[in-house]
JSON list of C-alpha atoms in Angstrom, two decimals:
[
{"chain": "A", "resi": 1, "resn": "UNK", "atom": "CA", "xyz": [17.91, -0.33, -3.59]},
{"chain": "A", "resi": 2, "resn": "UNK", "atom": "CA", "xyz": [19.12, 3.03, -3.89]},
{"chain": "A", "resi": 3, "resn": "UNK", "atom": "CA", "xyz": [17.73, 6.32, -5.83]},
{"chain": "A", "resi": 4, "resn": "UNK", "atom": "CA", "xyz": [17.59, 5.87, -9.86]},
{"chain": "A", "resi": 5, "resn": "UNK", "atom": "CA", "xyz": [15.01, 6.72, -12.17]},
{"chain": "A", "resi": 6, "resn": "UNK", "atom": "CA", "xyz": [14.07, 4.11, -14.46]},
{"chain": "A", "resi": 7, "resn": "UNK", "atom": "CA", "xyz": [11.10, 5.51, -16.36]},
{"chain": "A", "resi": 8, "resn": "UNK", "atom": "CA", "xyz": [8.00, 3.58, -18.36]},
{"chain": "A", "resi": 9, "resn": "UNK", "atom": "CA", "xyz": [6.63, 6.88, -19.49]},
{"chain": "A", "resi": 10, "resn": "UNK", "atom": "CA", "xyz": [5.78, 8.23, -16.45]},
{"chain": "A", "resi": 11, "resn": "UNK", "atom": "CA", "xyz": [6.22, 5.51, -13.63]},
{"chain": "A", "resi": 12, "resn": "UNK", "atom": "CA", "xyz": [9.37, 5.79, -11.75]},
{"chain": "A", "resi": 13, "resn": "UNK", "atom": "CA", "xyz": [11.01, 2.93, -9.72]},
{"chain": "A", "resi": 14, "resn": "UNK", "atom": "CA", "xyz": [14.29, 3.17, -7.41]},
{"chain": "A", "resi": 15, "resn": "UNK", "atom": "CA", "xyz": [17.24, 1.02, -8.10]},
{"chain": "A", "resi": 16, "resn": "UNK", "atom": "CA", "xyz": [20.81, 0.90, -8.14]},
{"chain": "A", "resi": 17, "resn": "UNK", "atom": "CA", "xyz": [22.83, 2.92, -11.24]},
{"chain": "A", "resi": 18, "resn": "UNK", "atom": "CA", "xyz": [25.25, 0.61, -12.80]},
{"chain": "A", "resi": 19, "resn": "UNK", "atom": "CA", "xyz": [29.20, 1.48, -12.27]},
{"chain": "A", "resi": 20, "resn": "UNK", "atom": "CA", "xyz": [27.93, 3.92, -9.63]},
{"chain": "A", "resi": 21, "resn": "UNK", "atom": "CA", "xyz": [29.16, 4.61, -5.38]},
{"chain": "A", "resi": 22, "resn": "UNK", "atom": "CA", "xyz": [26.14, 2.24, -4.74]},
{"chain": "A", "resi": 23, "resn": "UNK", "atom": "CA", "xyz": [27.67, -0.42, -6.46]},
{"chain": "A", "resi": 24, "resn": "UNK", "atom": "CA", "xyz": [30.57, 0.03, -3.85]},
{"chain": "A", "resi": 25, "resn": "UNK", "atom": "CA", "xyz": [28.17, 0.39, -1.21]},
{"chain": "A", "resi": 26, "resn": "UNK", "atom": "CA", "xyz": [26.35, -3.22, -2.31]},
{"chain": "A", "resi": 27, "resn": "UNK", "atom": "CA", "xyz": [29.70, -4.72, -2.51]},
{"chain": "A", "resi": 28, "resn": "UNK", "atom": "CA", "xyz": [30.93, -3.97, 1.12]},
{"chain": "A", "resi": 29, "resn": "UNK", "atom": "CA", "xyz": [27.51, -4.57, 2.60]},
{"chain": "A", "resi": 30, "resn": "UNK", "atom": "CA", "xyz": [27.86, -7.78, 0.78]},
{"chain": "A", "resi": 31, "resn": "UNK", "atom": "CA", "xyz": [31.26, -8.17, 2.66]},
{"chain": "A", "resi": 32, "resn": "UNK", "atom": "CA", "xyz": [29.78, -6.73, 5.60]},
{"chain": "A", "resi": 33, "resn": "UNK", "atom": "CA", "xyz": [26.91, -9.29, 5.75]},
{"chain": "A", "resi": 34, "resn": "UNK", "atom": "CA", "xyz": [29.85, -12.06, 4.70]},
{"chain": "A", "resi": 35, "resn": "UNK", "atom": "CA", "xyz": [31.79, -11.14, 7.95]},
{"chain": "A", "resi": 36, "resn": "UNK", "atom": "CA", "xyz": [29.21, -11.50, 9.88]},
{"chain": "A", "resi": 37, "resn": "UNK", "atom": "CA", "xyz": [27.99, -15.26, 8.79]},
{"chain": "A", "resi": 38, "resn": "UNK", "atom": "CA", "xyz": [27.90, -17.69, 11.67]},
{"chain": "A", "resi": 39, "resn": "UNK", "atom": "CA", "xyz": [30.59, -19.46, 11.06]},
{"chain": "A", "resi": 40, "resn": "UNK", "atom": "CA", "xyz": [29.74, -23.12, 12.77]},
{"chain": "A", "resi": 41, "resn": "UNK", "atom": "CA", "xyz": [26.24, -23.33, 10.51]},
{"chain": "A", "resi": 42, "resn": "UNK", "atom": "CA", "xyz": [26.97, -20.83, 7.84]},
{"chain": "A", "resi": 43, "resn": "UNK", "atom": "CA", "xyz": [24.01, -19.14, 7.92]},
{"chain": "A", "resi": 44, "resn": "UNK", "atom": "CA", "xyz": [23.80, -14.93, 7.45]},
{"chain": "A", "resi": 45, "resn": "UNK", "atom": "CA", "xyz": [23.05, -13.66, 11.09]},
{"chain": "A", "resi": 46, "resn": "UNK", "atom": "CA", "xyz": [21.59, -10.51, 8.84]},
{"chain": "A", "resi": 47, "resn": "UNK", "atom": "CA", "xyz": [19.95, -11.22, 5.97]},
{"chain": "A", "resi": 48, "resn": "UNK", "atom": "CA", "xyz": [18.08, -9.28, 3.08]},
{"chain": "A", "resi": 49, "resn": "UNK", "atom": "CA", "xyz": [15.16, -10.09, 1.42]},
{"chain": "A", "resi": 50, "resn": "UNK", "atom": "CA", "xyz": [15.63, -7.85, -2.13]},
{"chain": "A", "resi": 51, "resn": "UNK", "atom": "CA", "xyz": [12.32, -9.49, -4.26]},
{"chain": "A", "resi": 52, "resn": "UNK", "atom": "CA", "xyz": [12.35, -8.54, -8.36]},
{"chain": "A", "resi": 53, "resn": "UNK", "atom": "CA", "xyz": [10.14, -6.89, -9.39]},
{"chain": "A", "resi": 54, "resn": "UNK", "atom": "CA", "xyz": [8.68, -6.17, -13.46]},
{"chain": "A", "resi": 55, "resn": "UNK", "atom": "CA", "xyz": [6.77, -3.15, -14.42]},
{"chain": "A", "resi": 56, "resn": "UNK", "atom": "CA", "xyz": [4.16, -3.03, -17.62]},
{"chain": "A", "resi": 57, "resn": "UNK", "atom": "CA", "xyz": [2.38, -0.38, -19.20]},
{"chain": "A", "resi": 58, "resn": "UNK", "atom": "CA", "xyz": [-0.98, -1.06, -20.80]},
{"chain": "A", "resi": 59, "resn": "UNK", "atom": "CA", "xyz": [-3.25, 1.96, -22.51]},
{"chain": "A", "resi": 60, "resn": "UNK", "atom": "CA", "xyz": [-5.43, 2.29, -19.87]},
{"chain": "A", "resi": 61, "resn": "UNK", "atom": "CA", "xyz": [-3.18, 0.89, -16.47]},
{"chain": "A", "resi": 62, "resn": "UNK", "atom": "CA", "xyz": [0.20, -0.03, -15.19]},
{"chain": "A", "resi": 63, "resn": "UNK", "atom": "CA", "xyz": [0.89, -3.55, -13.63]},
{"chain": "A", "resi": 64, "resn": "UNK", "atom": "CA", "xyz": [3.58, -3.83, -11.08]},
{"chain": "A", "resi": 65, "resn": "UNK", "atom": "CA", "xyz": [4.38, -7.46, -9.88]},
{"chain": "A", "resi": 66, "resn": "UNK", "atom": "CA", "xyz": [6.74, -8.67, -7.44]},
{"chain": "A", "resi": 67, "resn": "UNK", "atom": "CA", "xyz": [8.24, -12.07, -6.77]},
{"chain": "A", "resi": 68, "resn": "UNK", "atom": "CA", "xyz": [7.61, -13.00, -3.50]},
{"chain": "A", "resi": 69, "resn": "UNK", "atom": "CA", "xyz": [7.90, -16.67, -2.86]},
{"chain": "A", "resi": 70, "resn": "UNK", "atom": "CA", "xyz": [7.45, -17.72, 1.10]},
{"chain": "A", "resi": 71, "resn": "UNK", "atom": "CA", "xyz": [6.14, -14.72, 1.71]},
{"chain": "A", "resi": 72, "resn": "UNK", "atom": "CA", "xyz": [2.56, -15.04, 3.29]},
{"chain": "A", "resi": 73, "resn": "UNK", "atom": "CA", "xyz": [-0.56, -12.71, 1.89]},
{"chain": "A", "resi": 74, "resn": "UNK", "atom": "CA", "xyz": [-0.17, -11.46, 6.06]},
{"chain": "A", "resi": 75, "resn": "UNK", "atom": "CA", "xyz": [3.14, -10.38, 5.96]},
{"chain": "A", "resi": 76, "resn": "UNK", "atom": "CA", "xyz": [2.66, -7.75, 2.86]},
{"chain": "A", "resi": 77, "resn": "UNK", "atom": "CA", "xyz": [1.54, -4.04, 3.16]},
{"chain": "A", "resi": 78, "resn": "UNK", "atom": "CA", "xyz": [1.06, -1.93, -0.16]},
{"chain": "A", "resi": 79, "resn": "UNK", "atom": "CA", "xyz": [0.28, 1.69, 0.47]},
{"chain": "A", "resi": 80, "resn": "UNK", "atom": "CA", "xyz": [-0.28, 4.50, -1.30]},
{"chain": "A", "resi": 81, "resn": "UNK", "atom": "CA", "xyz": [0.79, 8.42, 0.07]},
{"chain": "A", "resi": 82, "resn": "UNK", "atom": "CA", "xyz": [1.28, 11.31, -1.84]},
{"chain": "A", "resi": 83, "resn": "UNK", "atom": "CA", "xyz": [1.99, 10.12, -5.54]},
{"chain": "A", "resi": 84, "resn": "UNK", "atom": "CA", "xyz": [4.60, 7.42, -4.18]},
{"chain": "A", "resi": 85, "resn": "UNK", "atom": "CA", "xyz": [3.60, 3.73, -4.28]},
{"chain": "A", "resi": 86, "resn": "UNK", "atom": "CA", "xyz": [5.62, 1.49, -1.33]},
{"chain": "A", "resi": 87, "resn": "UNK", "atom": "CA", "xyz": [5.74, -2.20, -1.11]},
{"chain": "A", "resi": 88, "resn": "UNK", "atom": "CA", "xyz": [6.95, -3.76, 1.92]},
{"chain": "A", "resi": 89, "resn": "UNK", "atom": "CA", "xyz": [7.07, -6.66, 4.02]},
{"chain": "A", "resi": 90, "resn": "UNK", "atom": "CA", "xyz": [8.90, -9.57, 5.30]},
{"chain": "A", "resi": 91, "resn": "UNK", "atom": "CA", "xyz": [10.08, -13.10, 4.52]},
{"chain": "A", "resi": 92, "resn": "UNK", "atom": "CA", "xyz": [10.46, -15.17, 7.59]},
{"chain": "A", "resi": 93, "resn": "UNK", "atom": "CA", "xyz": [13.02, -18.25, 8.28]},
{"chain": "A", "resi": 94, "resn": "UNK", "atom": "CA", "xyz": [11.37, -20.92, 9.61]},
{"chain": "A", "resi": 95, "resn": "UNK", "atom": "CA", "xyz": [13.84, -22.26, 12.21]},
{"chain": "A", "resi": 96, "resn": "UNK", "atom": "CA", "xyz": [13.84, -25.86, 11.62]},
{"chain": "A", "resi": 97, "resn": "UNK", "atom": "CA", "xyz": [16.19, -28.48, 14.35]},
{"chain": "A", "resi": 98, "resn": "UNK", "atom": "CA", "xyz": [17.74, -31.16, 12.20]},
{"chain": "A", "resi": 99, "resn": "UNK", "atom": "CA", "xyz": [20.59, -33.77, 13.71]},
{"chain": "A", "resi": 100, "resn": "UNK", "atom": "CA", "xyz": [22.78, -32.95, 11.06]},
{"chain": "A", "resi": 101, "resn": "UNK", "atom": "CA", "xyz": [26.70, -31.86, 10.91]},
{"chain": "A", "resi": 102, "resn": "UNK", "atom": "CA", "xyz": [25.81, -28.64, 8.66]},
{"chain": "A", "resi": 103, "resn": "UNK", "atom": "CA", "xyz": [23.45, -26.00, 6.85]},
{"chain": "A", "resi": 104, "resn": "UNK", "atom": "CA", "xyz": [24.23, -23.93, 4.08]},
{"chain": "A", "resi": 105, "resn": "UNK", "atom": "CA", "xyz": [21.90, -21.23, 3.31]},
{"chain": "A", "resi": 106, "resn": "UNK", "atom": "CA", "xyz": [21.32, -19.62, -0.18]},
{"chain": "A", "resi": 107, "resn": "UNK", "atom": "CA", "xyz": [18.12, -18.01, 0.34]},
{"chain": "A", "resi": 108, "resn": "UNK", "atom": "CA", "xyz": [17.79, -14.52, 1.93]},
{"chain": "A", "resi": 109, "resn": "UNK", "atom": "CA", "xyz": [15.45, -13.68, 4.84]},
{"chain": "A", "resi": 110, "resn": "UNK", "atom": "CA", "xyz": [14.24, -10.49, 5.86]},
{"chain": "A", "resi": 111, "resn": "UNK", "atom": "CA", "xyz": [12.34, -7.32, 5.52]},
{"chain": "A", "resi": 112, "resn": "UNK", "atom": "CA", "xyz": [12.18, -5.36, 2.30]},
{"chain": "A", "resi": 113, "resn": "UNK", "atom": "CA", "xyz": [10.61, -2.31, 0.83]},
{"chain": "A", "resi": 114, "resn": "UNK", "atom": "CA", "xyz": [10.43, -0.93, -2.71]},
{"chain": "A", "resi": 115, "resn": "UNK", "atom": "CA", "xyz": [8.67, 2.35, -3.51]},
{"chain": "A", "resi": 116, "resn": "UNK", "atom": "CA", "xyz": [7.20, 3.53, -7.14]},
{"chain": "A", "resi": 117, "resn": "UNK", "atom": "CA", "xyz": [6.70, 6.96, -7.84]},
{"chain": "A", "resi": 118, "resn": "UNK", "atom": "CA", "xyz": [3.49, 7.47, -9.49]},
{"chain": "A", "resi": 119, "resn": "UNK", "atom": "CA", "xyz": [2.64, 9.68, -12.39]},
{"chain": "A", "resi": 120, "resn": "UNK", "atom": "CA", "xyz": [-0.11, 12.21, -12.26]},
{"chain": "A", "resi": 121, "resn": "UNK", "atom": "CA", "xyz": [-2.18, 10.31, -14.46]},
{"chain": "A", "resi": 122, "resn": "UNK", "atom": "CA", "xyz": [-3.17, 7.28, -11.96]},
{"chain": "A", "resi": 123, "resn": "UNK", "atom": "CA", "xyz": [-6.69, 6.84, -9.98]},
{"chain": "A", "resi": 124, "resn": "UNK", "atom": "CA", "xyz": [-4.54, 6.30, -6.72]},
{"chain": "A", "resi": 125, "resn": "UNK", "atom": "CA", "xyz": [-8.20, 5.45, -5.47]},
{"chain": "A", "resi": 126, "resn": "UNK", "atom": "CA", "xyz": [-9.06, 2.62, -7.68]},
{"chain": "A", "resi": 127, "resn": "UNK", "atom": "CA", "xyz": [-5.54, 0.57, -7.26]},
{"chain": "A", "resi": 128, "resn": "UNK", "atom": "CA", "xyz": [-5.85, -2.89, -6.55]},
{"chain": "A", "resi": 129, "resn": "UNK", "atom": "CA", "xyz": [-3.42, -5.18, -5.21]},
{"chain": "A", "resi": 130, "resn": "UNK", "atom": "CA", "xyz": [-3.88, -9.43, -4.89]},
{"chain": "A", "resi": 131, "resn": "UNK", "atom": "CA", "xyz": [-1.55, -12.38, -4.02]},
{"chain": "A", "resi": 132, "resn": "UNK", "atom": "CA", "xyz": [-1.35, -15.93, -5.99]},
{"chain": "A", "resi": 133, "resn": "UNK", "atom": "CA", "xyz": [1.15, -18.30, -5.96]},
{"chain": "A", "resi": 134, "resn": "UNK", "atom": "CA", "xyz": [4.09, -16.33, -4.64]},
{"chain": "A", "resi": 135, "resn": "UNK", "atom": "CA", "xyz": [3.64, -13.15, -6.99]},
{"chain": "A", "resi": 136, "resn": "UNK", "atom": "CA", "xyz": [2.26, -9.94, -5.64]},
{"chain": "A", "resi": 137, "resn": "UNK", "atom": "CA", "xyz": [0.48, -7.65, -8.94]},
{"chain": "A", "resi": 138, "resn": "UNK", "atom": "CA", "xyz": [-0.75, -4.45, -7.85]},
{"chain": "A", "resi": 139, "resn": "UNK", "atom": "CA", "xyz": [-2.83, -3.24, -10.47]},
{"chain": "A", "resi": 140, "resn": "UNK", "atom": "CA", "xyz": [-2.48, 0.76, -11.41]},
{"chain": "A", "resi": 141, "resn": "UNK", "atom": "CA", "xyz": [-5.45, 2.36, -13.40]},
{"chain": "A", "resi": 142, "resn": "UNK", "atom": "CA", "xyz": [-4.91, 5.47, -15.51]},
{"chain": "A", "resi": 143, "resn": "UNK", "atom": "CA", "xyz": [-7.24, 8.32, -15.03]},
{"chain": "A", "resi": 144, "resn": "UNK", "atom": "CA", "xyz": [-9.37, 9.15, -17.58]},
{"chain": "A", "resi": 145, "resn": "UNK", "atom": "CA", "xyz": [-7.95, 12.24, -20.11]},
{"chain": "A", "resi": 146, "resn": "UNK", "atom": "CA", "xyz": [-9.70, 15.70, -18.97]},
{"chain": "A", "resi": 147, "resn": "UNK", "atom": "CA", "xyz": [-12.01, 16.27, -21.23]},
{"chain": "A", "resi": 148, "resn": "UNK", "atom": "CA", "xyz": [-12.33, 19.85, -23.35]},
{"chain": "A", "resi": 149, "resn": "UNK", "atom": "CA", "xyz": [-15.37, 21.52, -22.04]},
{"chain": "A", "resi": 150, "resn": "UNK", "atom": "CA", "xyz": [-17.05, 25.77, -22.24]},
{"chain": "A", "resi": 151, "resn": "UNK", "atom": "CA", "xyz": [-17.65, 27.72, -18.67]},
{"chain": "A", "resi": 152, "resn": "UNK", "atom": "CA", "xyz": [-20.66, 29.34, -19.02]},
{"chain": "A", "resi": 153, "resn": "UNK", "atom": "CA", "xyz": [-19.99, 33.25, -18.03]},
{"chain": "A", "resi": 154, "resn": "UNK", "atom": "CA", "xyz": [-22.44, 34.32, -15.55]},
{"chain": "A", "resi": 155, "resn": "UNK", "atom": "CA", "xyz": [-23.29, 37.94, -14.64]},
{"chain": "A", "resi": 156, "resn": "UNK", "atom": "CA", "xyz": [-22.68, 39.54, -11.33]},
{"chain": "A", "resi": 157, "resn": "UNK", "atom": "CA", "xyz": [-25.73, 38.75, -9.55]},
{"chain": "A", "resi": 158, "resn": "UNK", "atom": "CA", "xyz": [-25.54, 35.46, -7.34]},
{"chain": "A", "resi": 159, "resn": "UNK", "atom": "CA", "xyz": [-23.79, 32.25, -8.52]},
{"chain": "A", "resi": 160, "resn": "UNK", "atom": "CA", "xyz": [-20.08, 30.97, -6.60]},
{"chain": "A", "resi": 161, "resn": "UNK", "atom": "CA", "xyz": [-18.04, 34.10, -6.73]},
{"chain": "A", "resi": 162, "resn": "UNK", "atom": "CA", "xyz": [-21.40, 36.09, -4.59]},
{"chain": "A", "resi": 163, "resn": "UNK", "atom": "CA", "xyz": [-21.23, 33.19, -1.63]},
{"chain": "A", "resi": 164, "resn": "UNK", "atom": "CA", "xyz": [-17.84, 32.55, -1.70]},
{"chain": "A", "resi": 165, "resn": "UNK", "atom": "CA", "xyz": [-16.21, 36.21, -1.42]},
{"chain": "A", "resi": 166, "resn": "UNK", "atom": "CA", "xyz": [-19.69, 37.27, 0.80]},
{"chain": "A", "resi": 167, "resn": "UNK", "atom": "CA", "xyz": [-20.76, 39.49, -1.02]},
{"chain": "A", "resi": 168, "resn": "UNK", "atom": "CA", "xyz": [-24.07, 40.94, -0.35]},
{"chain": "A", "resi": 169, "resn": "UNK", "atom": "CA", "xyz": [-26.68, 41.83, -3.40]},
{"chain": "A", "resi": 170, "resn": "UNK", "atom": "CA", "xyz": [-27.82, 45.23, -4.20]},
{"chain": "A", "resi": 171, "resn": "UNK", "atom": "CA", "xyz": [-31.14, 44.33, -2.11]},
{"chain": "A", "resi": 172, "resn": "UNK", "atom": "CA", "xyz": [-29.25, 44.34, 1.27]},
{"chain": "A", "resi": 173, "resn": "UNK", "atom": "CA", "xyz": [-27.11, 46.95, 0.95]},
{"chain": "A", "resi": 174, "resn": "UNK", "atom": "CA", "xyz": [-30.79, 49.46, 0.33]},
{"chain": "A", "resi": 175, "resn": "UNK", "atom": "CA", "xyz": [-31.93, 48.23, 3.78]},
{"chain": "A", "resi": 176, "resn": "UNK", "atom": "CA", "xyz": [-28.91, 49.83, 5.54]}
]
């Protein structure tokens, strides 16, 4: 999946633009991946793994979830770095030896990754993530709106400006 914004408001996922050079890029790797099929059992010597995924907005969170059936809870990773979300894992083939005079092989294998960016309005500390039944949700909470508030004007004497710029009261500047 390559770099389009598809916007909820504020949450921003990567995939493909319709009509676009990755279209034409899909299609050969698509060929690509064709040409290089083992051609006595028909199965992909490179295979991807791309899982769907569906985005929702609630008032107070976003809820990403992600089909990932065969996937075990082991082989996932969500992390969170500077404002991006990233999914990854893998979905491994279980090789399995049958006396037979074929396979055919529909179902992709593989690593994959998907990335969100996040808006400025998540708790990236409070995001959950849990797997059930094949589907990943990874559970964004909004921040809660700054609220209007007064600064209190202090004088001079003392208080955060004093101790953070060093500066030394009227006191200690008589005993030099």
């Amino acid at each position: 999946m390559l770099f389009t914004e598809v916007t909820m408001k504020h949450l921003t996922r990567t995939q493909n633009r319709p009509g676009s050079l990755w279209d034409f890029m899909n299609d050969f790797e698509r060929a690509f991946d064709t040409a290089l099929t083992d051609r006595t059992s028909g199965a992909p010597t490179m295979a991807r793994f791309n899982p769907a995924v569906d985005v929702d907005e609630g008032d107070d969170h976003y809820l990403v979830s992600m089909d990932l059936p065969g996937v075990k809870e082991s082989d996932i990773k969500v992390d969170v770095h500077l404002g991006q979300l990233t999914i990854s894992g893998k979905r491994v083939q279980e090789t399995k030896k049958e006396n037979s005079d074929g396979r055919y092989f529909e179902r992709s294998f593989g690593s994959f990754q998907r990335s969100f960016t996040l808006p400025q309005e998540v708790d990236s500390d409070k995001i959950e993530a849990r797997f059930e039944n094949g589907v990943l949700e990874v559970f964004i909470p909004k921040a809660e709106k700054a609220q209007a508030r007064t600064i209190k004007v202090e004088n001079a004497k003392g208080g955060l400006f004093s101790r953070l710029l060093g500066e030394k009261s009227k006191d200690d500047n008589k005993e030099h």
